[in-house]
Amino acid sequence: MRLVLATSNQGKVREIKAMCSEFEVVAYSELMDAFEIIEDADTFKGNALIKARAVFKALDDEEAIVLADDSGISVDVLDGAPGIYSARYAGVGVTDKDNLYALIEAVKAEGVSESDAHYTAAIAIISNEGEQTVHGWMYGHVIVETRGDKGFGYDPMFIPEGYEKTLGELDADIKSALSHRSKALSLASLLIANIKKQREHR
Ligand code: ITT
């Protein structure tokens, strides 16, 4: 069963492919030219649906199952920022590193060296059978320096609950056992299994 990912983020593509080995997973940009999708909802769920709908429509394939992930980090000392704005915290068209260092500076500006924080992932699944969404969260804290270069995005400054190292230092299999994305994906895989069942019985 083929799953089309509605994302241009290579970190997400890498993680989702590794976690969904039971499906054939392709990024939509492997099937067509990538196009701009305006994510203007005010929730992770809303933005995941916008991305999945845009790619489902562009594919124009009634057998397609499209998966979109909208995710981000929320820092307590910043009242939950950057949240849904995580991809553009340092501005539009910036790199992951720009966002990472902007977040470190923002936490430092609060006069603290660490803060509780969590990641959220909303996953939308769209197929001819309908639209569904699920969520996953990972709790921990952020520090005001980077450690390690594994993972992507804000991982070098995030220490998951129960660990002393950042996700930049921890192996990918540890992140995939803990992450917001893996929790949402395990719920999503139940939805996909249901779609498969529905198709077998139609
Ligand atoms: P798509 O919209 O094409 O999927 P994007 O990178 O713009 O790609 P989002 O709008 O969902 O994706 O933004 C997610 C932001 O949160 C982005 O800055 C990521 O680096 C960060 N982020 C999400 N999950 C993360 C994770 O597991 N580790 C580190 N950073 C993460």
mmCIF file of C-alpha atoms and ligand atoms in Angstrom:
data_model
loop_
_atom_site.group_PDB
_atom_site.id
_atom_site.type_symbol
_atom_site.label_atom_id
_atom_site.label_comp_id
_atom_site.label_asym_id
_atom_site.label_seq_id
_atom_site.Cartn_x
_atom_site.Cartn_y
_atom_site.Cartn_z
ATOM 1 C CA MET A 1 0.000 0.000 0.000
ATOM 2 C CA ARG A 2 1.455 3.352 -1.048
ATOM 3 C CA LEU A 3 1.517 6.370 1.211
ATOM 4 C CA VAL A 4 2.248 9.798 -0.302
ATOM 5 C CA LEU A 5 3.831 12.315 2.082
ATOM 6 C CA ALA A 6 2.653 15.911 1.682
ATOM 7 C CA THR A 7 5.881 17.436 2.959
ATOM 8 C CA SER A 8 8.993 19.112 1.629
ATOM 9 C CA ASN A 9 10.868 18.653 4.909
ATOM 10 C CA GLN A 10 13.563 16.012 4.361
ATOM 11 C CA GLY A 11 13.909 15.396 8.123
ATOM 12 C CA LYS A 12 10.237 14.390 8.270
ATOM 13 C CA VAL A 13 10.531 12.278 5.101
ATOM 14 C CA ARG A 14 13.518 10.401 6.566
ATOM 15 C CA GLU A 15 11.794 9.741 9.897
ATOM 16 C CA ILE A 16 8.412 8.774 8.443
ATOM 17 C CA LYS A 17 9.994 6.409 5.907
ATOM 18 C CA ALA A 18 11.955 4.714 8.725
ATOM 19 C CA MET A 19 8.871 4.422 10.948
ATOM 20 C CA CYS A 20 6.423 3.209 8.284
ATOM 21 C CA SER A 21 8.369 0.313 6.827
ATOM 22 C CA GLU A 22 5.142 -1.675 6.348
ATOM 23 C CA PHE A 23 4.068 0.771 3.606
ATOM 24 C CA GLU A 24 5.657 1.989 0.402
ATOM 25 C CA VAL A 25 6.290 5.628 1.353
ATOM 26 C CA VAL A 26 7.041 8.342 -1.214
ATOM 27 C CA ALA A 27 7.323 12.104 -0.849
ATOM 28 C CA TYR A 28 4.927 13.898 -3.224
ATOM 29 C CA SER A 29 7.930 15.709 -4.708
ATOM 30 C CA GLU A 30 9.095 12.309 -6.029
ATOM 31 C CA LEU A 31 5.876 12.189 -8.105
ATOM 32 C CA MET A 32 5.497 15.811 -9.237
ATOM 33 C CA ASP A 33 7.174 19.198 -8.937
ATOM 34 C CA ALA A 34 6.885 20.506 -5.381
ATOM 35 C CA PHE A 35 4.571 23.518 -5.087
ATOM 36 C CA GLU A 36 3.959 26.182 -2.470
ATOM 37 C CA ILE A 37 1.228 25.449 0.055
ATOM 38 C CA ILE A 38 0.025 28.359 2.195
ATOM 39 C CA GLU A 39 -0.361 27.088 5.776
ATOM 40 C CA ASP A 40 -2.670 29.738 7.212
ATOM 41 C CA ALA A 41 -4.709 27.769 9.752
ATOM 42 C CA ASP A 42 -4.342 28.588 13.444
ATOM 43 C CA THR A 43 -3.804 24.994 14.636
ATOM 44 C CA PHE A 44 -1.399 22.152 13.818
ATOM 45 C CA LYS A 45 -4.430 20.090 12.796
ATOM 46 C CA GLY A 46 -5.708 22.796 10.448
ATOM 47 C CA ASN A 47 -2.338 23.160 8.731
ATOM 48 C CA ALA A 48 -1.887 19.376 8.389
ATOM 49 C CA LEU A 49 -5.290 19.221 6.664
ATOM 50 C CA ILE A 50 -4.392 22.105 4.327
ATOM 51 C CA LYS A 51 -1.201 20.298 3.199
ATOM 52 C CA ALA A 52 -2.862 16.893 2.797
ATOM 53 C CA ARG A 53 -5.812 18.365 0.848
ATOM 54 C CA ALA A 54 -3.513 20.299 -1.503
ATOM 55 C CA VAL A 55 -1.453 17.217 -2.360
ATOM 56 C CA PHE A 56 -4.482 14.888 -2.599
ATOM 57 C CA LYS A 57 -6.092 17.289 -5.078
ATOM 58 C CA ALA A 58 -2.884 17.675 -7.119
ATOM 59 C CA LEU A 59 -2.342 13.898 -7.333
ATOM 60 C CA ASP A 60 -5.842 13.379 -8.723
ATOM 61 C CA ASP A 61 -5.594 9.632 -8.022
ATOM 62 C CA GLU A 62 -8.548 7.958 -6.346
ATOM 63 C CA GLU A 63 -6.325 5.225 -4.880
ATOM 64 C CA ALA A 64 -3.946 7.726 -3.254
ATOM 65 C CA ILE A 65 -3.520 7.869 0.516
ATOM 66 C CA VAL A 66 -1.896 11.159 1.501
ATOM 67 C CA LEU A 67 -0.236 11.821 4.858
ATOM 68 C CA ALA A 68 0.698 15.327 6.040
ATOM 69 C CA ASP A 69 2.544 16.224 9.237
ATOM 70 C CA ASP A 70 2.308 19.658 10.819
ATOM 71 C CA SER A 71 4.510 19.954 13.837
ATOM 72 C CA GLY A 72 6.444 22.314 16.052
ATOM 73 C CA ILE A 73 7.955 23.058 19.425
ATOM 74 C CA SER A 74 6.277 24.986 22.263
ATOM 75 C CA VAL A 75 8.432 26.504 24.998
ATOM 76 C CA ASP A 76 6.851 27.222 28.391
ATOM 77 C CA VAL A 77 8.922 30.299 29.244
ATOM 78 C CA LEU A 78 7.819 31.776 25.888
ATOM 79 C CA ASP A 79 4.133 31.079 26.601
ATOM 80 C CA GLY A 80 4.071 28.255 24.049
ATOM 81 C CA ALA A 81 5.963 29.999 21.227
ATOM 82 C CA PRO A 82 6.942 29.253 18.526
ATOM 83 C CA GLY A 83 4.213 26.544 18.287
ATOM 84 C CA ILE A 84 2.571 26.546 14.848
ATOM 85 C CA TYR A 85 5.110 29.187 13.757
ATOM 86 C CA SER A 86 8.114 26.888 14.381
ATOM 87 C CA ALA A 87 9.105 26.706 10.692
ATOM 88 C CA ARG A 88 9.260 30.513 10.386
ATOM 89 C CA TYR A 89 10.393 31.587 13.862
ATOM 90 C CA ALA A 90 13.380 33.513 12.472
ATOM 91 C CA GLY A 91 11.398 34.803 9.474
ATOM 92 C CA VAL A 92 10.192 33.589 6.081
ATOM 93 C CA GLY A 93 12.594 31.557 3.921
ATOM 94 C CA VAL A 94 15.053 30.879 6.748
ATOM 95 C CA THR A 95 16.967 27.677 7.516
ATOM 96 C CA ASP A 96 16.422 25.245 10.397
ATOM 97 C CA LYS A 97 19.650 26.580 11.935
ATOM 98 C CA ASP A 98 18.362 30.191 11.831
ATOM 99 C CA ASN A 99 15.221 29.076 13.701
ATOM 100 C CA LEU A 100 17.257 27.047 16.208
ATOM 101 C CA TYR A 101 19.531 29.976 17.107
ATOM 102 C CA ALA A 102 16.592 32.414 17.195
ATOM 103 C CA LEU A 103 14.880 30.165 19.759
ATOM 104 C CA ILE A 104 18.051 29.922 21.853
ATOM 105 C CA GLU A 105 18.293 33.738 21.891
ATOM 106 C CA ALA A 106 14.604 34.098 22.816
ATOM 107 C CA VAL A 107 14.956 31.714 25.786
ATOM 108 C CA LYS A 108 18.164 33.499 26.899
ATOM 109 C CA ALA A 109 16.330 36.839 26.694
ATOM 110 C CA GLU A 110 13.945 35.538 29.363
ATOM 111 C CA GLY A 111 16.963 35.299 31.698
ATOM 112 C CA VAL A 112 16.862 31.486 32.037
ATOM 113 C CA SER A 113 19.185 28.744 30.835
ATOM 114 C CA GLU A 114 16.480 26.138 30.281
ATOM 115 C CA SER A 115 12.706 25.790 30.049
ATOM 116 C CA ASP A 116 10.137 23.020 29.912
ATOM 117 C CA ALA A 117 9.009 22.479 26.334
ATOM 118 C CA HIS A 118 7.183 20.008 24.146
ATOM 119 C CA TYR A 119 6.856 19.009 20.537
ATOM 120 C CA THR A 120 3.456 18.461 18.897
ATOM 121 C CA ALA A 121 2.730 16.611 15.655
ATOM 122 C CA ALA A 122 -0.649 16.622 13.926
ATOM 123 C CA ILE A 123 -0.975 14.066 11.164
ATOM 124 C CA ALA A 124 -3.731 14.263 8.569
ATOM 125 C CA ILE A 125 -4.639 11.269 6.428
ATOM 126 C CA ILE A 126 -6.707 11.934 3.323
ATOM 127 C CA SER A 127 -7.987 9.383 0.846
ATOM 128 C CA ASN A 128 -11.177 8.808 -1.083
ATOM 129 C CA GLU A 129 -12.493 7.244 2.140
ATOM 130 C CA GLY A 130 -12.324 10.639 3.911
ATOM 131 C CA GLU A 131 -10.236 12.957 6.093
ATOM 132 C CA GLN A 132 -8.867 12.016 9.515
ATOM 133 C CA THR A 133 -6.386 13.564 11.947
ATOM 134 C CA VAL A 134 -4.381 12.317 14.925
ATOM 135 C CA HIS A 135 -1.852 13.939 17.298
ATOM 136 C CA GLY A 136 1.267 13.007 19.241
ATOM 137 C CA TRP A 137 3.363 14.890 21.820
ATOM 138 C CA MET A 138 6.858 14.616 23.293
ATOM 139 C CA TYR A 139 7.680 16.421 26.551
ATOM 140 C CA GLY A 140 11.069 17.547 27.859
ATOM 141 C CA HIS A 141 13.054 20.755 28.125
ATOM 142 C CA VAL A 142 15.153 23.065 25.988
ATOM 143 C CA ILE A 143 18.618 24.391 26.814
ATOM 144 C CA VAL A 144 20.328 27.531 25.508
ATOM 145 C CA GLU A 145 23.077 25.781 23.570
ATOM 146 C CA THR A 146 23.228 23.174 20.839
ATOM 147 C CA ARG A 147 24.567 19.681 21.463
ATOM 148 C CA GLY A 148 24.981 17.127 18.664
ATOM 149 C CA ASP A 149 23.830 17.205 15.090
ATOM 150 C CA LYS A 150 21.478 14.246 14.795
ATOM 151 C CA GLY A 151 17.777 14.693 14.035
ATOM 152 C CA PHE A 152 16.764 18.044 12.522
ATOM 153 C CA GLY A 153 15.226 21.383 13.409
ATOM 154 C CA TYR A 154 15.244 22.134 17.127
ATOM 155 C CA ASP A 155 16.584 18.689 18.153
ATOM 156 C CA PRO A 156 20.086 19.890 19.184
ATOM 157 C CA MET A 157 18.558 22.022 21.991
ATOM 158 C CA PHE A 158 15.793 19.605 23.146
ATOM 159 C CA ILE A 159 16.283 17.070 25.957
ATOM 160 C CA PRO A 160 13.432 14.550 26.214
ATOM 161 C CA GLU A 161 11.964 13.711 29.631
ATOM 162 C CA GLY A 162 13.995 10.938 31.317
ATOM 163 C CA TYR A 163 17.202 11.696 29.342
ATOM 164 C CA GLU A 164 20.244 13.906 29.883
ATOM 165 C CA LYS A 165 21.262 14.235 26.245
ATOM 166 C CA THR A 166 19.660 16.260 23.466
ATOM 167 C CA LEU A 167 17.961 14.686 20.463
ATOM 168 C CA GLY A 168 20.991 15.971 18.567
ATOM 169 C CA GLU A 169 23.097 13.507 20.573
ATOM 170 C CA LEU A 170 20.678 10.587 20.964
ATOM 171 C CA ASP A 171 20.414 7.897 18.278
ATOM 172 C CA ALA A 172 17.579 8.015 15.766
ATOM 173 C CA ASP A 173 16.040 4.839 17.195
ATOM 174 C CA ILE A 174 15.699 6.513 20.619
ATOM 175 C CA LYS A 175 13.972 9.533 19.050
ATOM 176 C CA SER A 176 11.674 7.268 17.078
ATOM 177 C CA ALA A 177 10.645 5.407 20.251
ATOM 178 C CA LEU A 178 9.748 8.694 21.994
ATOM 179 C CA SER A 179 8.782 11.268 19.467
ATOM 180 C CA HIS A 180 5.599 13.249 18.879
ATOM 181 C CA ARG A 181 5.782 12.051 15.266
ATOM 182 C CA SER A 182 6.117 8.353 16.129
ATOM 183 C CA LYS A 183 3.187 8.560 18.564
ATOM 184 C CA ALA A 184 0.977 10.241 15.973
ATOM 185 C CA LEU A 185 2.169 7.792 13.302
ATOM 186 C CA SER A 186 1.248 4.753 15.359
ATOM 187 C CA LEU A 187 -2.323 6.102 15.554
ATOM 188 C CA ALA A 188 -2.211 6.979 11.854
ATOM 189 C CA SER A 189 -1.176 3.451 10.948
ATOM 190 C CA LEU A 190 -4.432 2.179 12.527
ATOM 191 C CA LEU A 191 -6.369 4.583 10.301
ATOM 192 C CA ILE A 192 -4.460 3.406 7.241
ATOM 193 C CA ALA A 193 -5.100 -0.243 8.143
ATOM 194 C CA ASN A 194 -8.813 0.645 8.280
ATOM 195 C CA ILE A 195 -8.693 2.212 4.832
ATOM 196 C CA LYS A 196 -7.036 -0.976 3.571
ATOM 197 C CA LYS A 197 -9.818 -3.096 5.127
ATOM 198 C CA GLN A 198 -12.516 -0.882 3.614
ATOM 199 C CA ARG A 199 -10.908 -1.298 0.192
ATOM 200 C CA GLU A 200 -10.697 -5.076 0.535
ATOM 201 C CA HIS A 201 -14.443 -5.172 1.214
ATOM 202 C CA ARG A 202 -15.691 -2.755 -1.396
HETATM 203 P P1 ITT B 1 6.250 20.833 5.497
HETATM 204 O O1 ITT B 1 5.242 21.906 5.846
HETATM 205 O O2 ITT B 1 6.593 20.790 4.051
HETATM 206 O O3 ITT B 1 5.876 19.496 6.061
HETATM 207 P P2 ITT B 1 7.906 22.317 7.359
HETATM 208 O O4 ITT B 1 9.317 22.175 7.812
HETATM 209 O O5 ITT B 1 7.469 23.684 6.888
HETATM 210 O O6 ITT B 1 7.644 21.219 6.222
HETATM 211 P P3 ITT B 1 6.027 22.507 9.546
HETATM 212 O O7 ITT B 1 5.299 23.645 8.954
HETATM 213 O O8 ITT B 1 5.253 21.391 10.181
HETATM 214 O O9 ITT B 1 6.964 21.778 8.477
HETATM 215 O O10 ITT B 1 7.076 23.077 10.592
HETATM 216 C C1 ITT B 1 7.691 22.237 11.524
HETATM 217 C C2 ITT B 1 8.763 23.028 12.266
HETATM 218 O O11 ITT B 1 8.979 22.418 13.536
HETATM 219 C C3 ITT B 1 10.090 23.024 11.525
HETATM 220 O O12 ITT B 1 10.786 24.214 11.827
HETATM 221 C C4 ITT B 1 10.804 21.833 12.133
HETATM 222 O O13 ITT B 1 12.183 21.991 12.087
HETATM 223 C C5 ITT B 1 10.256 21.820 13.577
HETATM 224 N N1 ITT B 1 10.091 20.421 13.980
HETATM 225 C C6 ITT B 1 9.005 19.614 13.802
HETATM 226 N N2 ITT B 1 9.265 18.363 14.215
HETATM 227 C C7 ITT B 1 10.529 18.369 14.644
HETATM 228 C C8 ITT B 1 11.371 17.367 15.155
HETATM 229 O O14 ITT B 1 10.990 16.105 15.240
HETATM 230 N N3 ITT B 1 12.605 17.720 15.488
HETATM 231 C C9 ITT B 1 13.022 18.994 15.364
HETATM 232 N N4 ITT B 1 12.310 19.999 14.870
HETATM 233 C C10 ITT B 1 11.061 19.686 14.506
#
